[in-house]
Coordinates of C-alpha atoms in Angstrom, one line a residue:
Chain A
M198 CA 20.0 -4.2 -20.1
S199 CA 22.0 -2.2 -17.5
D200 CA 20.3 -0.2 -14.8
A201 CA 22.4 2.9 -14.5
F202 CA 20.8 4.1 -11.3
P203 CA 23.2 6.8 -9.8
R204 CA 24.2 4.6 -6.8
G205 CA 25.5 6.7 -4.0
R206 CA 25.6 9.9 -6.0
T207 CA 22.8 11.5 -4.0
A208 CA 22.2 11.6 -0.2
I209 CA 19.6 12.5 2.3
V210 CA 20.8 15.4 4.4
G211 CA 17.7 16.1 6.4
A212 CA 15.0 14.0 7.9
A213 CA 12.4 15.2 10.3
T214 CA 8.9 14.6 11.7
F215 CA 6.3 16.9 13.2
G216 CA 3.0 16.4 15.0
I217 CA 3.1 12.6 15.2
G218 CA 0.0 11.4 16.9
K219 CA -2.4 14.3 17.4
A220 CA -1.6 17.8 16.3
P221 CA -4.7 19.9 16.9
G222 CA -4.8 23.3 15.4
F223 CA -2.7 22.5 12.4
E224 CA -3.7 22.0 8.8
A225 CA -1.9 19.4 6.7
S226 CA 0.3 22.0 5.0
D227 CA 1.2 23.6 8.4
L228 CA 2.4 20.2 9.6
A229 CA 4.3 19.5 6.5
A230 CA 5.9 22.9 6.6
K231 CA 7.1 22.5 10.2
A232 CA 8.7 19.1 9.3
S233 CA 10.2 20.6 6.2
I234 CA 11.8 23.5 8.0
A235 CA 13.3 21.1 10.6
A236 CA 14.7 18.8 7.9
L237 CA 16.2 21.7 5.9
A238 CA 17.7 23.2 9.0
Q239 CA 19.7 20.0 9.6
A240 CA 21.6 20.8 6.4
G241 CA 21.7 24.6 7.0
L242 CA 19.2 25.1 4.2
K243 CA 16.0 27.2 3.8
P244 CA 12.9 26.8 1.6
S245 CA 14.5 29.2 -0.9
D246 CA 17.2 26.7 -1.5
V247 CA 14.7 24.1 -2.7
D248 CA 14.3 23.8 -6.5
G249 CA 12.7 20.4 -6.6
L250 CA 9.6 19.8 -4.6
F251 CA 8.0 16.4 -4.1
F252 CA 4.8 16.7 -2.2
C253 CA 1.5 14.9 -1.8
H254 CA -1.4 16.5 0.0
P255 CA -3.9 14.1 1.6
T256 CA -6.9 15.8 0.0
D257 CA -5.8 18.6 -2.3
T258 CA -5.1 17.1 -5.7
L259 CA -2.9 20.1 -6.7
G260 CA -1.3 20.1 -3.3
G261 CA 2.2 20.2 -4.6
L262 CA 1.5 23.6 -6.2
S263 CA -0.2 24.8 -3.0
F264 CA 2.7 23.7 -0.9
A265 CA 5.3 25.5 -3.1
Q266 CA 3.1 28.6 -2.7
Y267 CA 2.9 28.1 1.1
L268 CA 6.7 27.8 1.3
G269 CA 7.1 30.9 -1.0
I270 CA 9.2 29.1 -3.6
Q271 CA 9.1 28.7 -7.4
P272 CA 10.6 25.3 -7.9
K273 CA 12.0 24.2 -11.3
F274 CA 10.3 20.8 -10.8
V275 CA 7.3 19.8 -8.7
D276 CA 6.1 16.2 -8.4
N277 CA 2.6 15.9 -7.1
N278 CA 2.2 12.2 -7.6
R279 CA -0.7 10.2 -6.1
L280 CA 0.7 6.7 -5.9
G281 CA -0.6 6.4 -2.3
G282 CA 1.7 5.4 0.5
S283 CA 4.6 4.5 -1.8
S284 CA 4.7 8.1 -3.2
F285 CA 7.6 9.0 -1.0
Q286 CA 9.9 6.2 -2.1
A287 CA 9.1 7.0 -5.7
Y288 CA 9.9 10.6 -4.9
V289 CA 13.4 9.5 -3.7
E290 CA 13.8 7.4 -6.8
L291 CA 12.9 10.3 -9.1
A292 CA 14.8 12.9 -7.1
A293 CA 18.0 10.8 -7.2
W294 CA 17.8 10.7 -11.0
L295 CA 17.0 14.4 -11.4
L296 CA 19.8 15.4 -8.9
A297 CA 22.3 13.1 -10.5
A298 CA 21.5 14.5 -13.9
G299 CA 21.9 18.1 -12.7
A300 CA 18.3 19.1 -13.3
I301 CA 17.8 20.1 -9.7
E302 CA 20.1 20.9 -6.8
V303 CA 18.0 20.5 -3.6
A304 CA 15.0 18.2 -3.4
L305 CA 12.4 18.5 -0.6
I306 CA 10.1 15.6 -0.1
A307 CA 7.3 16.3 2.3
Y308 CA 3.9 15.1 3.6
G309 CA 1.5 16.1 6.3
S310 CA -2.0 15.1 7.4
N311 CA -4.3 16.2 10.2
Q312 CA -6.8 13.4 9.5
A313 CA -7.1 12.2 13.1
T314 CA -8.0 15.6 14.5
A315 CA -9.9 16.7 11.4
S316 CA -12.2 13.7 10.9
G317 CA -11.1 11.0 13.3
K318 CA -11.0 8.5 10.5
L319 CA -9.0 7.6 7.5
V320 CA -9.3 10.3 4.9
N321 CA -10.3 8.6 1.7
T322 CA -10.6 10.8 -1.4
V323 CA -10.8 7.8 -3.6
R324 CA -13.9 7.4 -5.8
P325 CA -15.4 3.9 -5.4
M326 CA -14.7 1.9 -8.5
T327 CA -17.8 1.1 -10.6
Y328 CA -17.3 -2.6 -10.5
E329 CA -16.6 -2.7 -6.8
A330 CA -19.1 -0.2 -5.5
P331 CA -22.2 -2.5 -5.6
Y332 CA -20.5 -5.0 -3.2
A333 CA -19.5 -2.3 -0.6
P334 CA -16.1 -3.6 0.4
L335 CA -14.9 -1.7 3.4
N336 CA -11.8 -0.3 1.7
P337 CA -9.0 -0.5 2.1
V338 CA -9.4 -3.1 4.9
S339 CA -11.5 -5.5 2.9
S340 CA -9.0 -5.6 0.0
Y341 CA -6.2 -6.4 2.3
A342 CA -8.4 -8.9 4.1
L343 CA -9.0 -10.7 0.7
A344 CA -5.2 -10.9 0.3
A345 CA -4.8 -12.2 3.9
A346 CA -7.5 -14.8 3.4
R347 CA -5.9 -16.0 0.2
Y348 CA -2.5 -16.1 1.9
M349 CA -3.8 -18.1 4.8
H350 CA -5.6 -20.5 2.5
E351 CA -2.5 -21.1 0.3
F352 CA 0.1 -21.3 3.1
G353 CA -1.8 -22.5 6.1
A354 CA -1.0 -19.3 8.0
R355 CA -2.9 -18.6 11.3
R356 CA -4.1 -15.4 13.0
E357 CA -1.6 -15.9 15.8
Q358 CA 1.1 -15.3 13.1
L359 CA -0.5 -12.1 12.0
G360 CA -0.7 -11.2 15.7
E361 CA 3.1 -11.6 15.9
V362 CA 3.4 -8.7 13.5
A363 CA 1.2 -6.5 15.6
L364 CA 3.0 -7.4 18.8
A365 CA 6.4 -6.8 17.3
A366 CA 5.3 -3.3 16.1
R367 CA 4.0 -2.5 19.6
G368 CA 7.3 -3.7 21.1
W369 CA 9.3 -1.3 18.9
A370 CA 6.8 1.5 19.6
Q371 CA 7.4 1.1 23.3
L372 CA 11.0 2.0 22.6
N373 CA 10.1 5.0 20.6
P374 CA 8.9 8.1 22.6
E375 CA 7.4 9.5 19.4
A376 CA 5.1 6.5 18.8
F377 CA 1.4 7.0 19.3
K378 CA 0.4 3.6 20.8
R379 CA 2.8 2.5 23.5
D380 CA 0.6 0.5 25.9
P381 CA 1.5 -3.2 26.2
L382 CA -0.2 -5.5 23.8
T383 CA -0.7 -9.2 24.4
M384 CA -1.6 -12.0 22.0
E385 CA -4.7 -12.6 24.1
T386 CA -5.8 -9.0 23.5
Y387 CA -5.0 -9.3 19.8
L388 CA -7.0 -12.4 19.3
A389 CA -10.0 -11.0 21.2
S390 CA -10.0 -7.7 19.2
R391 CA -13.1 -6.8 17.1
M392 CA -13.2 -8.3 13.6
V393 CA -13.5 -5.7 10.9
S394 CA -13.2 -7.6 7.7
D395 CA -12.3 -11.3 8.2
P396 CA -9.5 -12.3 8.9
L397 CA -8.4 -8.8 9.9
S398 CA -9.4 -7.3 13.2
V399 CA -9.0 -3.8 14.6
L400 CA -5.5 -4.7 15.8
D401 CA -4.5 -5.9 12.3
C402 CA -5.1 -2.4 11.0
C403 CA -2.9 0.7 11.0
L404 CA -3.6 3.6 13.3
V405 CA -5.3 6.8 12.2
T406 CA -3.1 9.7 13.4
D407 CA -1.9 13.1 12.4
G408 CA 1.6 13.6 11.5
A409 CA 4.1 15.0 9.0
G410 CA 7.5 14.1 7.7
A411 CA 10.1 15.7 5.4
L412 CA 13.3 14.6 3.7
V413 CA 16.0 16.7 2.0
M414 CA 18.2 15.3 -0.7
T415 CA 21.1 16.7 -2.6
R416 CA 24.1 15.4 -4.6
T417 CA 26.8 13.5 -2.6
D418 CA 29.5 16.1 -3.1
R419 CA 27.4 18.9 -1.6
A420 CA 25.9 16.5 1.0
R421 CA 29.4 15.9 2.5
D422 CA 29.8 19.7 3.0
I423 CA 26.4 20.5 4.6
A424 CA 25.4 17.4 6.6
A425 CA 27.1 15.9 9.6
K426 CA 25.8 12.4 8.7
P427 CA 24.6 12.1 5.1
V428 CA 22.7 8.9 4.3
F429 CA 23.4 7.7 0.8
V430 CA 20.8 6.5 -1.7
L431 CA 22.2 3.3 -3.1
G432 CA 19.1 2.0 -5.0
A433 CA 15.5 2.9 -5.6
A434 CA 13.0 1.1 -7.8
S435 CA 9.2 0.8 -8.1
E436 CA 6.5 -1.4 -9.6
T437 CA 2.8 -1.0 -10.0
T438 CA 0.7 -4.2 -10.6
H439 CA -2.9 -3.0 -10.4
R440 CA -5.3 -0.6 -8.8
E441 CA -8.2 -2.5 -7.4
I442 CA -7.6 -5.8 -5.6
A443 CA -9.6 -7.9 -8.2
W444 CA -6.9 -7.1 -10.7
M445 CA -3.9 -8.0 -8.6
P446 CA -2.3 -10.8 -10.6
D447 CA -1.6 -13.0 -7.5
L448 CA -2.9 -11.9 -4.1
T449 CA 0.1 -13.5 -2.3
T450 CA 2.9 -11.8 -4.3
T451 CA 3.3 -8.1 -4.6
G452 CA 5.2 -5.8 -7.0
A453 CA 7.7 -5.4 -4.2
A454 CA 9.3 -8.6 -5.4
R455 CA 10.5 -7.1 -8.7
A456 CA 11.0 -3.6 -7.4
G457 CA 13.1 -5.0 -4.5
A458 CA 15.2 -7.2 -6.9
R459 CA 16.0 -4.1 -9.0
A460 CA 16.8 -1.9 -6.0
Y461 CA 19.1 -4.6 -4.5
A462 CA 20.8 -5.0 -7.9
Q463 CA 21.3 -1.2 -8.1
A464 CA 22.8 -1.1 -4.6
G465 CA 24.9 -4.2 -5.1
V466 CA 23.5 -5.8 -2.0
K467 CA 21.1 -8.6 -1.0
A468 CA 18.5 -9.0 1.6
S469 CA 20.8 -10.8 4.0
D470 CA 23.1 -7.7 4.0
I471 CA 20.3 -5.4 5.3
D472 CA 20.7 -4.4 8.9
V473 CA 17.2 -2.9 9.4
A474 CA 14.1 -3.3 7.2
E475 CA 11.4 -0.6 7.3
T476 CA 8.4 -2.0 5.4
Y477 CA 5.0 -0.5 5.0
D478 CA 2.7 -2.2 7.6
A479 CA -0.7 -0.7 6.9
F480 CA -2.0 -4.1 7.9
T481 CA -0.4 -7.1 9.6
I482 CA -0.5 -9.2 6.4
N483 CA 1.6 -6.6 4.7
T484 CA 4.7 -7.2 6.7
I485 CA 4.5 -10.9 6.0
L486 CA 4.1 -10.4 2.3
F487 CA 6.8 -7.8 2.0
L488 CA 9.4 -9.8 4.0
E489 CA 8.9 -12.6 1.5
D490 CA 8.8 -10.4 -1.6
L491 CA 11.9 -8.5 -0.4
G492 CA 13.8 -11.7 0.0
F493 CA 14.1 -12.0 3.7
C494 CA 12.5 -15.4 3.6
P495 CA 11.0 -17.6 0.8
K496 CA 7.4 -17.2 -0.4
G497 CA 5.0 -18.8 2.0
E498 CA 7.5 -18.8 4.9
G499 CA 6.7 -15.3 6.1
A500 CA 4.1 -16.2 8.7
R501 CA 6.5 -18.7 10.3
F502 CA 9.4 -16.2 9.9
V503 CA 7.8 -13.7 12.2
E504 CA 7.0 -16.2 15.0
G505 CA 8.6 -16.0 18.4
G506 CA 9.4 -12.3 18.2
A507 CA 11.7 -12.7 15.3
I508 CA 11.0 -9.2 14.0
A509 CA 10.4 -7.6 17.5
P510 CA 13.1 -5.9 19.6
G511 CA 15.9 -8.4 20.2
G512 CA 14.7 -10.6 17.3
A513 CA 16.7 -11.9 14.3
L514 CA 15.7 -9.1 11.9
P515 CA 14.8 -5.6 13.1
V516 CA 11.6 -4.6 11.2
N517 CA 9.7 -1.4 11.5
T518 CA 11.8 -0.2 14.3
H519 CA 9.7 3.0 15.0
G520 CA 6.6 0.9 15.6
G521 CA 5.3 1.2 12.0
G522 CA 1.9 2.2 10.9
L523 CA 0.4 -0.3 13.3
S524 CA 1.7 1.4 16.5
C525 CA 3.7 4.5 15.7
V526 CA 2.1 6.7 13.1
H527 CA -0.2 6.4 10.1
P528 CA -1.6 9.7 8.8
G529 CA -3.1 8.3 5.6
M530 CA 0.1 7.8 3.7
N531 CA 3.0 6.3 5.6
G532 CA 5.9 5.8 3.2
I533 CA 7.8 8.9 4.3
F534 CA 8.0 7.5 7.9
T535 CA 9.7 4.3 6.8
L536 CA 12.3 6.4 5.1
I537 CA 12.8 8.8 8.0
E538 CA 13.2 5.8 10.4
A539 CA 15.8 4.2 8.1
V540 CA 17.7 7.5 8.0
R541 CA 17.6 7.8 11.8
Q542 CA 18.9 4.3 12.3
L543 CA 21.8 4.9 9.8
R544 CA 22.6 8.1 11.6
G545 CA 22.6 6.3 15.0
E546 CA 19.7 8.5 16.2
G547 CA 17.5 5.6 17.2
G548 CA 17.8 6.1 21.0
D549 CA 16.5 3.0 22.9
R550 CA 15.6 1.3 19.6
Q551 CA 18.9 1.9 17.8
I552 CA 20.2 -1.1 15.9
T553 CA 23.9 -1.1 16.9
G554 CA 26.2 -0.6 13.9
A555 CA 23.3 -0.3 11.3
K556 CA 24.9 0.5 8.0
L557 CA 22.4 -0.7 5.4
A558 CA 18.7 0.0 5.6
L559 CA 15.7 -0.8 3.4
A560 CA 12.8 1.6 3.3
H561 CA 9.7 0.3 1.5
G562 CA 6.4 2.0 0.5
N563 CA 3.1 0.5 -0.5
G564 CA 0.3 2.3 -2.1
G565 CA -3.4 1.6 -2.9
V566 CA -4.3 -2.0 -2.0
L567 CA -0.9 -3.6 -2.5
S568 CA -1.0 -1.8 -5.8
S569 CA 2.1 0.3 -6.1
Q570 CA 5.4 -0.7 -4.5
S571 CA 8.6 1.2 -4.1
V572 CA 11.9 0.2 -2.5
V573 CA 14.8 2.4 -1.4
I574 CA 18.1 1.1 -0.2
L575 CA 20.0 3.5 2.0
G576 CA 23.5 3.3 3.3
A577 CA 25.9 4.8 5.8
P578 CA 29.2 6.3 4.4
E579 CA 30.9 2.9 4.7
T580 CA 28.6 1.4 2.1
L581 CA 29.7 3.7 -0.7
Chain B
M198 CA -24.7 0.7 -29.7
A199 CA -22.3 3.2 -31.2
D200 CA -23.3 5.9 -28.8
A201 CA -23.0 3.8 -25.7
G202 CA -19.7 3.3 -23.9
P203 CA -18.5 0.0 -22.6
D204 CA -19.9 0.6 -19.1
E205 CA -23.3 1.6 -20.4
Q206 CA -23.4 -1.4 -22.8
F207 CA -22.6 -3.8 -20.0
R208 CA -25.4 -2.3 -17.8
A209 CA -27.8 -2.4 -20.8
F210 CA -27.1 -6.1 -21.2
L211 CA -27.6 -6.7 -17.5
R212 CA -31.0 -5.0 -17.7
E213 CA -31.9 -7.5 -20.4
G214 CA -30.9 -10.3 -18.1
R215 CA -27.6 -11.0 -19.8
F216 CA -24.2 -11.1 -18.1
M217 CA -21.8 -10.3 -20.9
L218 CA -18.0 -10.3 -21.0
Q219 CA -15.7 -8.8 -23.7
R220 CA -13.4 -11.0 -25.7
A221 CA -10.2 -9.7 -27.5
A222 CA -10.3 -10.1 -31.3
S223 CA -6.5 -10.6 -31.2
D224 CA -6.3 -13.8 -29.2
G225 CA -9.7 -14.6 -27.7
R226 CA -8.8 -13.5 -24.2
F227 CA -11.8 -12.6 -22.1
V228 CA -11.8 -9.2 -20.4
F229 CA -13.5 -7.8 -17.4
Y230 CA -14.2 -5.0 -16.5
P231 CA -15.6 -3.5 -19.8
R232 CA -13.2 -1.4 -21.7
A233 CA -12.9 0.4 -25.0
V234 CA -9.8 -1.6 -26.0
A235 CA -8.3 -4.8 -24.8
P236 CA -5.6 -4.5 -22.0
G237 CA -2.1 -5.5 -23.0
D238 CA -2.4 -5.2 -26.8
G239 CA -5.2 -2.6 -27.4
A240 CA -7.1 -5.1 -29.6
A241 CA -10.7 -4.6 -30.5
L242 CA -13.3 -6.2 -28.2
E243 CA -16.5 -8.1 -28.9
W244 CA -19.3 -9.0 -26.5
V245 CA -19.9 -12.6 -25.6
E246 CA -22.3 -14.1 -23.1
A247 CA -20.6 -15.4 -19.9
S248 CA -21.2 -18.9 -18.8
G249 CA -22.0 -17.6 -15.3
R250 CA -19.7 -20.2 -13.8
G251 CA -16.9 -19.3 -11.4
R252 CA -15.0 -20.2 -8.3
V253 CA -14.3 -18.2 -5.1
Y254 CA -10.7 -17.0 -5.2
S255 CA -10.9 -15.2 -1.9
T256 CA -13.5 -14.1 0.5
T257 CA -14.1 -11.8 3.5
V258 CA -16.9 -10.9 5.8
V259 CA -17.5 -7.2 6.4
R260 CA -18.5 -7.0 10.0
K261 CA -21.3 -4.6 11.0
K262 CA -22.6 -3.6 14.4
P263 CA -25.8 -5.6 15.0
P264 CA -28.6 -5.4 14.1
E265 CA -27.1 -4.3 10.8
P266 CA -26.1 -7.6 9.1
S267 CA -22.5 -8.5 8.2
Y268 CA -22.1 -9.4 4.6
N269 CA -19.8 -11.2 2.2
V270 CA -17.4 -9.7 -0.3
A271 CA -15.6 -12.2 -2.5
L272 CA -13.3 -12.3 -5.5
I273 CA -14.6 -14.7 -8.1
D274 CA -12.5 -16.4 -10.8
L275 CA -14.9 -16.7 -13.8
A276 CA -14.7 -19.9 -15.9
E277 CA -13.7 -17.7 -18.8
G278 CA -10.6 -16.4 -17.0
P279 CA -11.2 -12.9 -15.6
R280 CA -11.5 -12.2 -11.9
M281 CA -14.2 -9.9 -10.5
M282 CA -15.3 -8.6 -7.1
S283 CA -18.7 -9.7 -6.1
R284 CA -20.5 -11.4 -3.2
V285 CA -21.9 -14.9 -2.7
E286 CA -25.5 -15.0 -1.5
G287 CA -27.7 -17.9 -0.4
V288 CA -25.2 -19.0 2.3
A289 CA -24.0 -17.3 5.5
P290 CA -21.2 -14.8 4.7
E291 CA -18.7 -16.7 6.8
D292 CA -19.6 -20.0 5.1
V293 CA -18.3 -18.8 1.8
K294 CA -15.1 -20.8 1.2
I295 CA -12.2 -20.3 -1.2
G296 CA -12.5 -22.8 -4.0
M297 CA -16.3 -23.0 -3.8
A298 CA -18.0 -23.4 -7.2
V299 CA -20.5 -20.6 -7.8
R300 CA -23.0 -19.4 -10.4
A301 CA -23.8 -15.8 -11.4
R302 CA -27.2 -14.2 -10.9
I303 CA -28.2 -10.7 -11.9
V304 CA -29.8 -8.5 -9.2
V305 CA -31.1 -5.0 -9.3
S306 CA -30.6 -2.5 -6.5
G307 CA -32.3 0.8 -7.1
D308 CA -31.8 1.3 -10.8
E309 CA -28.5 -0.5 -10.9
P310 CA -28.2 -4.0 -12.1
F311 CA -25.2 -6.0 -11.0
V312 CA -23.9 -9.6 -10.8
V313 CA -23.8 -11.7 -7.6
F314 CA -23.1 -15.4 -7.2
E315 CA -24.7 -18.3 -5.5
P316 CA -23.2 -21.7 -4.6
E317 CA -23.4 -24.1 -7.5
V318 CA -26.1 -26.6 -6.7
D319 CA -24.6 -29.6 -8.6
A320 CA -21.0 -28.7 -7.9
E321 CA -18.7 -31.7 -8.4

């Protein structure tokens, strides 16, 4: 069966963030609107040009409708999906299809959250599942901890190797003026950090910050006219394997394996072609699992793969070059920021953390507890 | 039972001291959590008493600030096939090990009955 994904027929023409870290005084939609206006302006567009809106509000289940109203637009199509952190990659996938089919002309993908200043902790609107609630897992941490424990059992991985992921993220964050956590982090500090849900400690867990991001997509023909540096969507694919962790078929292999394989096939590239990989690092174990599932190393090798600063600045593979959810930003759902960082790298806007000559980027999203996975392959003009 | 949904039936069995699983009429697969139809093929489901035997597939300790005690959360692979979240009692939370043979026990907290596990005494 052929996958007729419209490779390179759509492009990202705007990518912007707002309020990364702490943004007191703003509501979630205020933050998302500021990012949206900035992203649209990069392509000379206004809210009234948007006819496809893809928006997920952290707490308002009808947030997509609310945000259309906030922007004063009446879109032909609104997607208000709640896949969790992978929502934004799935939005790119769907927007590419809708744009290529001519159903919409301009897609705005946006997210904002003020969870850090509003509550100071992870905003969780999820109802505890009947068959989990009696055991009081500290979700989402405990679910990821169960995956990490299983991974360490099967492959003999050690906490120092999880620590390599945290150190690499901090290393990148130190090169990113926008990143929230930029103070030096040592392995000693990592290993001494307070355990939350074994084997994951505080420093294995993503930040809790405010922040907003927005992306603007249109068809390639128009993109070339309105954007200085359009970034092309070469592939986008998703897979959902479960909701709660007990029903994840195998705790050491995520749906990113099959989603990634489909996205690579659509794009006509393989993992070894990727210049920069932005994976969703809600927890340190994630990066290891996703590097394996996305083909950067064999299953079970991820913990060794990240050793010795291999994914840190100057390492063999640049991973999460903005500092990721661990050290840059994590306002509840992080997928939009892996996309924005990929776009910035392909436009050459990475500043001190720029990967010289980056032409192909992977931006991955993870939702739930390793539940929903989406992979987007983006390319500079040379990759078309 | 016609009036009670799968969740309510499951709890009613637990209150009678019975840990029951569902089994698909199509191919005999065991199913947990309780559903109205079997996952995958939508087959009818019948209730069957679980053996109560299982093995720890993964385990974590939720760390609390003392004096509040830390506690175990585990995934248990039931002998019948399904996996469930639970906890292992009767042993320190950090001493629960992957692969450990365990046996189910029904406990009641408030009005809610649920299934926990204990290390199998005569484990091989």
